[in-house]
Short mmCIF file of C-alpha atoms in Angstrom, two decimals:
data_model
loop_
_atom_site.label_atom_id
_atom_site.label_comp_id
_atom_site.label_asym_id
_atom_site.label_seq_id
_atom_site.Cartn_x
_atom_site.Cartn_y
_atom_site.Cartn_z
CA MET A 1 -53.84 -8.31 -124.26
CA VAL A 2 -56.68 -7.29 -126.93
CA ASP A 3 -59.45 -9.86 -128.56
CA ILE A 4 -60.75 -8.10 -131.48
CA ILE A 5 -63.65 -10.18 -133.07
CA SER A 6 -64.80 -9.65 -136.59
CA LYS A 7 -67.25 -11.77 -138.80
CA ARG A 8 -64.09 -12.15 -141.35
CA ASP A 9 -61.38 -14.89 -141.30
CA GLY A 10 -58.21 -13.34 -140.25
CA PRO A 11 -57.24 -10.24 -138.54
CA ARG A 12 -58.14 -7.05 -139.88
CA ARG A 13 -55.81 -4.35 -141.28
CA GLU A 14 -57.22 -1.89 -138.54
CA ASP A 15 -56.73 -4.72 -135.48
CA GLU A 16 -53.30 -5.56 -136.72
CA ARG A 17 -52.69 -1.96 -136.76
CA ALA A 18 -54.51 -1.35 -133.01
CA ARG A 19 -52.21 -4.53 -131.70
CA ARG A 20 -48.79 -3.50 -132.75
CA LEU A 21 -49.33 0.38 -131.58
CA ILE A 22 -50.56 -1.37 -128.01
CA LYS A 23 -47.67 -3.31 -128.34
CA ALA A 24 -45.48 -1.12 -129.23
CA ASN A 25 -46.15 1.37 -126.33
CA GLN A 26 -47.11 -1.21 -123.58
CA GLY A 27 -44.43 0.10 -121.48
CA ALA A 28 -45.74 3.85 -121.40
CA ILE A 29 -49.70 2.30 -121.16
CA THR A 30 -48.20 0.42 -117.82
CA GLN A 31 -46.58 3.43 -116.45
CA ILE A 32 -50.04 5.33 -116.85
CA ALA A 33 -52.14 2.63 -115.24
CA ASP A 34 -49.55 2.27 -112.62
CA HIS A 35 -49.65 6.10 -112.19
CA LEU A 36 -53.39 5.76 -112.14
CA THR A 37 -53.86 3.23 -109.77
CA GLN A 38 -50.66 3.98 -107.56
CA GLY A 39 -49.07 1.00 -108.67
CA GLY A 40 -51.90 -1.18 -108.22
CA TYR A 41 -51.81 -2.29 -111.84
CA SER A 42 -48.53 -4.08 -111.65
CA ALA A 43 -49.46 -5.66 -108.39
CA SER A 44 -52.09 -7.07 -109.85
CA LYS A 45 -50.26 -8.69 -112.37
CA ARG A 46 -47.24 -10.01 -110.22
CA ALA A 47 -49.86 -11.50 -107.75
CA GLN A 48 -51.51 -12.77 -110.95
CA ALA A 49 -48.06 -14.48 -111.76
CA GLN A 50 -47.30 -15.54 -108.42
CA ALA A 51 -50.81 -17.15 -108.30
CA ALA A 52 -50.50 -19.06 -111.42
CA GLN A 53 -47.01 -20.85 -110.28
CA MET A 54 -48.28 -21.85 -107.55
CA PRO A 55 -49.69 -25.27 -107.35
CA PRO A 56 -53.30 -25.89 -106.53
CA GLY A 57 -54.82 -26.90 -103.11
CA PRO A 58 -55.75 -30.53 -102.48
CA GLU A 59 -57.15 -32.42 -105.40
CA GLY A 60 -57.25 -29.36 -107.78
CA ARG A 61 -59.53 -27.61 -105.37
CA ARG A 62 -59.40 -23.96 -103.78
CA ILE A 63 -60.02 -23.57 -100.37
CA TYR A 64 -61.36 -19.87 -99.13
CA ALA A 65 -61.38 -18.52 -95.60
CA VAL A 66 -64.57 -16.64 -95.29
CA SER A 67 -64.54 -15.88 -91.57
CA SER A 68 -63.31 -12.40 -90.01
CA GLY A 69 -61.23 -13.67 -87.86
CA ALA A 70 -62.71 -12.39 -84.73
CA ALA A 71 -64.26 -14.79 -82.41
CA VAL A 72 -67.45 -12.97 -80.16
CA SER A 73 -66.49 -12.93 -76.73
CA THR A 74 -69.22 -11.05 -74.68
CA ASP A 75 -66.43 -10.58 -71.53
CA SER A 76 -64.25 -8.27 -74.00
CA ALA A 77 -66.40 -5.73 -75.14
CA GLU A 78 -69.07 -4.26 -74.06
CA ILE A 79 -72.85 -5.42 -75.49
CA ARG A 80 -74.64 -2.32 -76.80
CA ILE A 81 -78.31 -2.06 -78.00
CA LYS A 82 -78.91 0.05 -80.98
CA ILE A 83 -81.93 0.85 -83.19
CA SER A 84 -80.45 0.79 -86.85
CA VAL A 85 -81.41 2.78 -90.18
CA ASN A 86 -83.95 -0.07 -91.47
CA ASN A 87 -85.74 0.49 -87.56
CA ARG A 88 -84.11 -3.07 -86.71
CA VAL A 89 -83.04 -3.26 -82.39
CA VAL A 90 -80.34 -5.12 -82.44
CA ALA A 91 -77.53 -6.64 -79.66
CA TYR A 92 -74.38 -6.20 -80.64
CA ASP A 93 -70.62 -7.03 -79.69
CA SER A 94 -69.22 -3.33 -79.94
CA GLY A 95 -65.50 -5.09 -80.02
CA SER A 96 -66.23 -7.10 -83.09
CA GLY A 97 -69.24 -4.89 -84.48
CA ARG A 98 -71.08 -8.18 -84.54
CA GLN A 99 -75.00 -9.01 -84.33
CA LEU A 100 -75.52 -10.87 -80.90
CA HIS A 101 -79.22 -10.95 -81.51
CA LEU A 102 -81.98 -9.21 -82.96
CA LEU A 103 -84.63 -7.98 -80.56
CA GLY A 104 -87.21 -7.02 -82.68
CA GLU A 105 -88.14 -4.07 -84.53
CA ILE A 106 -89.91 -0.53 -84.80
CA ARG A 107 -92.95 -0.85 -86.92
CA ARG A 108 -95.60 1.87 -87.60
CA GLN A 109 -99.53 1.41 -87.93
CA ASP A 110 -102.03 3.94 -88.02
CA GLY A 111 -99.51 6.89 -87.51
CA LEU A 112 -98.28 5.08 -84.41
CA SER A 113 -94.77 3.75 -83.71
CA TYR A 114 -93.96 0.98 -81.55
CA PHE A 115 -91.68 -1.93 -80.77
CA ALA A 116 -92.32 -5.48 -81.91
CA LEU A 117 -90.46 -7.91 -80.07
CA ALA A 118 -88.74 -10.91 -82.27
CA SER A 119 -91.43 -13.67 -81.64
CA ARG A 120 -93.60 -15.76 -83.81
CA GLU A 121 -96.35 -14.15 -83.06
CA ASN A 122 -95.09 -10.95 -84.61
CA GLY A 123 -93.77 -12.34 -87.63
CA PHE A 124 -90.34 -13.53 -87.10
CA PHE A 125 -88.91 -17.03 -88.36
CA ALA A 126 -87.31 -17.51 -85.03
CA GLY A 127 -88.39 -16.49 -81.70
CA LEU A 128 -85.60 -15.00 -78.89
CA PRO A 129 -83.67 -17.87 -76.41
CA ASP A 130 -85.95 -17.40 -73.01
CA GLU A 131 -82.77 -15.84 -71.35
CA VAL A 132 -83.05 -12.82 -73.55
CA ASN A 133 -87.01 -12.93 -74.37
CA ALA A 134 -88.06 -13.21 -70.36
CA PRO A 135 -86.45 -9.94 -69.09
CA ILE A 136 -87.66 -7.94 -71.92
CA ALA A 137 -91.14 -9.79 -73.43
CA GLU A 138 -93.80 -6.84 -71.53
CA LEU A 139 -91.87 -4.16 -73.71
CA ASP A 140 -93.59 -6.22 -76.80
CA GLY A 141 -95.85 -3.16 -77.98
CA GLN A 142 -94.32 -0.37 -76.29
CA ILE A 143 -95.37 2.72 -78.06
CA ILE A 144 -92.42 4.97 -79.30
CA ASP A 145 -93.51 8.84 -79.08
CA GLN A 146 -92.38 11.76 -76.98
CA ASN A 147 -93.04 10.30 -73.57
CA CYS A 148 -90.91 6.94 -74.47
CA PRO A 149 -88.41 8.02 -77.41
CA GLU A 150 -85.96 5.40 -79.19
CA SER A 151 -83.34 6.20 -77.13
CA LEU A 152 -85.57 5.44 -73.59
CA LEU A 153 -86.34 1.92 -75.10
CA THR A 154 -82.84 0.65 -75.69
CA ARG A 155 -81.74 2.00 -72.46
CA GLU A 156 -84.58 0.02 -70.82
CA ILE A 157 -83.58 -3.00 -72.98
CA SER A 158 -79.95 -2.37 -72.31
CA ASP A 159 -80.69 -2.73 -68.25
CA ARG A 160 -83.03 -5.56 -68.42
CA LEU A 161 -80.25 -7.77 -70.20
CA GLY A 162 -77.86 -6.13 -67.88
CA PHE A 163 -75.85 -4.76 -70.72
CA SER A 164 -75.40 -1.33 -69.08
#
C-alpha cells in the first residue's frame, strides 16, 4: 500500500514502524475513507478487484466507447440558435445539446460589434453547407448595437433557417 523510497539498502526503522502502524489500523483507515467518500473508496476497490479478474478484450486490447449514445435527430427535438459566452453563434439540438453548425461569431473592431459568417473569407477553416449558408449569407457583417441586439440576430437567423 505504501512504498517508501530511501537511499539506503533495506527499510529504515521509521519506515517499518509506519508500515506496521498502517497495516494494524487498515480497518479504521478504510472506514474513515468510506465515510469521507460516502462508500466510494470500498466501491472503487471492489471494481478494481473485479476488473483484475476479468479477461482482457480481444487480443489483449481494451476497447473504449466514447460516444454519448444519443443520436442527433432533427425531428425529435428543437434546433435552436444561441450566442455562447465566447461570442460563437451556433445551431444546436436542444434534445441532446449537440452542436449542429457553427454559424459564425460576434467580432469586435473599432468599438463596433458585428456578425461574421462562418466562411473561408472570414478566416474559418470550413464554410457552411449551401442549404445553411444561402439563407443567412446577407447577415454577414450585420452590426450588433441597440437597433439590432444579439437576441434579434438569433431570432432572424432562426427564422431564415426555419428553426422557429
